[in-house]
Amino acid sequence: YPGVKRYMDETIATAKKLGYVTTLQGRRRYLPEIQRKGPAQRGAERIAINTPLQGTAADLIKRAMIAIHHRLINESFATKMILQVHDELVFEVPKKEEKKVEALVKEEMERALALDIPLVVDTGWGANWSEAH
């Protein structure tokens, strides 16, 4: 894909020029090794390519977790957020709160960051994480 190659080349060039890359939220990751030659430079280039993507995903999930946490407290839910695994959140939800919590979580995750394309969140239910998939 030519767009992917262009992204990679432009990101590496920017990292070499500035010495860092940023997430969409502006969080910086400094990469002094990008100026070196050899394996250290190649490693820094991989980090430069991945950080804007993976770092932005991390920013997004953190913002969603904060918003969800505040709403669960402010709206007096008994539901507890118990675990984050990459881009997934695991909750302990009383049966009577399932529908409302599902809507709340979906809403807050989908609006955690303003993006050019819509962010679609899927939900799942089960007695354990495996069943929820």
Coordinates of C-alpha atoms in Angstrom, one line a residue:
Y1 CA 0.0 0.0 0.0
P2 CA 1.6 3.3 -1.1
G3 CA -0.1 5.2 1.7
V4 CA 1.4 3.0 4.4
K5 CA 4.9 3.4 2.9
R6 CA 4.5 7.2 2.7
Y7 CA 3.3 7.3 6.3
M8 CA 6.3 5.3 7.4
D9 CA 8.8 7.4 5.5
E10 CA 7.3 10.7 6.6
T11 CA 7.1 9.6 10.2
I12 CA 10.7 8.5 10.3
A13 CA 11.8 11.8 8.6
T14 CA 9.9 13.8 11.1
A15 CA 11.3 11.9 14.0
K16 CA 14.8 12.4 12.7
K17 CA 14.2 16.1 12.3
L18 CA 12.5 16.7 15.6
G19 CA 13.9 13.9 17.7
Y20 CA 10.5 12.7 18.7
V21 CA 7.1 11.6 17.5
T22 CA 3.7 12.5 19.0
T23 CA 0.3 10.9 19.5
L24 CA -2.9 12.6 18.2
Q25 CA -3.3 14.0 21.7
G26 CA 0.2 15.6 21.5
R27 CA 2.0 13.2 23.9
R28 CA 5.7 13.0 22.8
R29 CA 8.0 10.1 22.7
Y30 CA 11.6 11.2 22.4
L31 CA 13.9 9.1 20.2
P32 CA 17.6 10.1 20.6
E33 CA 18.6 6.7 19.1
I34 CA 17.1 7.7 15.8
Q35 CA 20.2 9.7 15.0
R36 CA 22.5 6.7 15.5
K37 CA 23.5 4.1 12.9
G38 CA 22.8 0.4 12.9
P39 CA 20.4 -1.6 15.1
A40 CA 19.7 1.2 17.5
Q41 CA 18.5 3.4 14.7
R42 CA 16.4 0.7 13.2
G43 CA 14.8 0.1 16.5
A44 CA 14.1 3.8 17.0
E45 CA 12.5 3.9 13.5
R46 CA 10.1 1.0 14.4
I47 CA 9.2 2.9 17.6
A48 CA 8.7 6.1 15.6
I49 CA 6.2 4.3 13.3
N50 CA 4.3 2.5 16.1
T51 CA 4.1 5.2 18.7
P52 CA 1.6 7.5 17.0
L53 CA -0.7 4.6 16.4
Q54 CA -0.3 2.6 19.6
G55 CA 0.2 5.7 21.7
T56 CA -3.0 7.2 20.4
A57 CA -4.9 4.0 21.1
A58 CA -3.5 4.1 24.7
D59 CA -4.6 7.8 25.0
L60 CA -8.0 6.9 23.8
I61 CA -8.6 4.0 26.2
K62 CA -7.3 6.1 29.1
R63 CA -9.7 8.9 28.3
A64 CA -12.6 6.5 27.9
M65 CA -11.7 4.8 31.2
I66 CA -11.7 8.2 33.1
A67 CA -15.0 9.2 31.5
I68 CA -16.7 5.9 32.2
H69 CA -15.4 5.9 35.8
H70 CA -16.8 9.3 36.5
R71 CA -20.2 8.5 35.0
L72 CA -20.4 5.2 37.0
I73 CA -19.8 7.1 40.2
N74 CA -21.9 10.2 39.3
E75 CA -24.8 8.2 38.1
S76 CA -24.6 5.8 41.2
F77 CA -24.0 2.5 39.4
A78 CA -22.9 -0.5 41.3
T79 CA -20.9 -1.6 38.2
K80 CA -17.1 -1.9 38.7
M81 CA -14.5 -1.5 36.0
I82 CA -12.1 -4.3 36.9
L83 CA -9.6 -4.7 34.0
Q84 CA -8.1 -3.2 30.9
V85 CA -6.6 -5.5 28.2
H86 CA -5.2 -3.5 25.3
D87 CA -8.3 -1.9 23.7
E88 CA -10.8 -3.8 25.9
L89 CA -12.4 -3.0 29.2
V90 CA -13.8 -5.6 31.5
F91 CA -16.6 -4.8 34.0
E92 CA -18.4 -6.5 36.8
V93 CA -22.0 -5.6 36.1
P94 CA -25.2 -6.4 38.2
K95 CA -27.9 -7.9 36.0
K96 CA -30.2 -5.0 36.5
E97 CA -27.6 -2.5 35.1
E98 CA -26.5 -4.4 32.0
K99 CA -28.4 -2.4 29.3
K100 CA -27.6 1.0 30.8
V101 CA -24.0 0.2 31.4
E102 CA -23.6 -1.2 27.9
A103 CA -24.9 2.0 26.4
L104 CA -22.8 4.2 28.7
V105 CA -19.6 2.3 27.9
K106 CA -20.2 2.3 24.2
E107 CA -21.0 6.0 24.2
E108 CA -17.9 7.0 26.2
M109 CA -15.6 4.8 24.3
E110 CA -16.9 6.0 20.9
R111 CA -16.5 9.6 21.8
A112 CA -13.2 9.4 23.7
L113 CA -11.4 11.1 20.8
A114 CA -12.6 13.1 17.9
L115 CA -11.4 11.2 14.8
D116 CA -12.0 11.7 11.1
I117 CA -13.7 8.3 10.9
P118 CA -16.2 6.9 13.4
L119 CA -15.0 4.7 16.1
V120 CA -17.2 1.6 16.4
V121 CA -17.3 -0.2 19.7
D122 CA -18.5 -3.8 20.1
T123 CA -19.7 -5.2 23.4
G124 CA -19.9 -8.7 24.7
W125 CA -21.3 -10.4 27.8
G126 CA -20.4 -13.4 29.8
A127 CA -19.6 -14.9 33.1
N128 CA -15.9 -14.6 32.2
W129 CA -13.7 -12.9 29.6
S130 CA -13.7 -15.9 27.2
E131 CA -17.5 -16.1 27.1
A132 CA -17.8 -12.3 26.4
H133 CA -16.0 -12.8 23.1

